[in-house]
XYZ file of C-alpha atoms in Angstrom:
94
model
C 72.961 -42.048 26.064
C 71.863 -45.573 25.674
C 73.730 -48.685 24.704
C 72.427 -48.544 21.047
C 73.740 -44.960 20.704
C 77.138 -46.152 21.946
C 77.174 -48.968 19.506
C 76.183 -46.573 16.655
C 78.949 -44.108 17.456
C 81.603 -46.861 17.725
C 80.430 -48.270 14.416
C 80.826 -44.780 12.915
C 84.404 -44.591 14.273
C 85.333 -48.213 13.328
C 83.251 -49.085 10.224
C 85.293 -52.353 9.640
C 83.517 -53.860 12.699
C 79.875 -54.961 12.450
C 77.308 -53.660 14.814
C 76.705 -56.996 16.401
C 80.359 -57.433 17.126
C 80.507 -53.991 18.813
C 77.364 -54.755 20.736
C 78.966 -58.056 21.911
C 82.143 -56.291 23.012
C 80.029 -53.551 25.031
C 77.988 -56.372 26.564
C 81.198 -58.281 27.614
C 82.603 -55.001 29.171
C 79.406 -54.245 31.200
C 79.100 -57.945 32.263
C 82.643 -57.952 33.449
C 82.185 -54.696 35.449
C 78.944 -56.128 36.883
C 80.535 -59.365 37.884
C 83.372 -57.595 39.576
C 81.070 -55.408 41.585
C 78.954 -58.408 42.652
C 82.176 -59.902 44.018
C 82.732 -56.544 45.900
C 85.828 -55.762 43.851
C 86.299 -52.183 42.899
C 86.703 -51.150 39.204
C 89.153 -48.445 38.156
C 89.176 -47.057 34.621
C 92.163 -44.774 34.255
C 91.233 -41.173 33.261
C 87.620 -42.017 33.831
C 86.861 -42.976 37.507
C 86.439 -45.767 40.035
C 83.275 -47.810 40.853
C 83.023 -49.414 44.194
C 80.524 -50.993 46.491
C 79.381 -49.278 49.758
C 77.358 -50.654 52.545
C 74.449 -48.504 53.726
C 73.659 -49.201 57.508
C 70.269 -50.432 58.578
C 67.917 -47.856 59.872
C 65.554 -48.432 62.808
C 63.948 -44.970 62.760
C 62.926 -44.407 59.144
C 59.394 -43.040 58.582
C 56.763 -43.973 55.879
C 56.087 -40.395 54.375
C 52.516 -41.303 53.546
C 51.385 -42.655 56.999
C 54.142 -41.350 59.280
C 54.690 -44.972 60.650
C 58.160 -45.806 61.859
C 59.681 -48.550 59.631
C 62.846 -50.725 59.588
C 65.090 -50.348 56.513
C 67.502 -53.219 56.259
C 71.270 -52.917 55.413
C 71.928 -52.609 51.642
C 74.633 -52.156 49.144
C 75.184 -49.141 47.015
C 77.428 -48.389 43.930
C 79.681 -45.430 44.453
C 81.407 -43.679 41.659
C 84.371 -41.264 42.011
C 85.458 -39.505 38.886
C 89.132 -39.075 37.972
C 90.883 -35.791 38.131
C 91.306 -35.592 34.384
C 87.421 -36.279 33.875
C 86.641 -33.741 36.472
C 88.802 -31.120 34.638
C 87.184 -32.004 31.305
C 83.688 -31.674 32.565
C 84.315 -28.373 34.398
C 86.139 -26.940 31.365
C 84.243 -23.986 30.160
């Protein structure tokens, strides 16, 4: 699902709000999450999950798959997501 579909569904549920207002609200939410992750603060959305930053160690023995040459891969950050128990139950419900 893309952002425009989220805005469309929210507009159908709340027709009193205009699409540009909903789009602005969605942008503010995503920008707030992004800003918090940049500051290395975890984000916890109850009954949904938790986003956090993990550090991936530098690698000195990685290989270029095309040439087989050994290359250095620097340390980097990765976003980690752990879903809540309630979301896990909803997804695995058959």
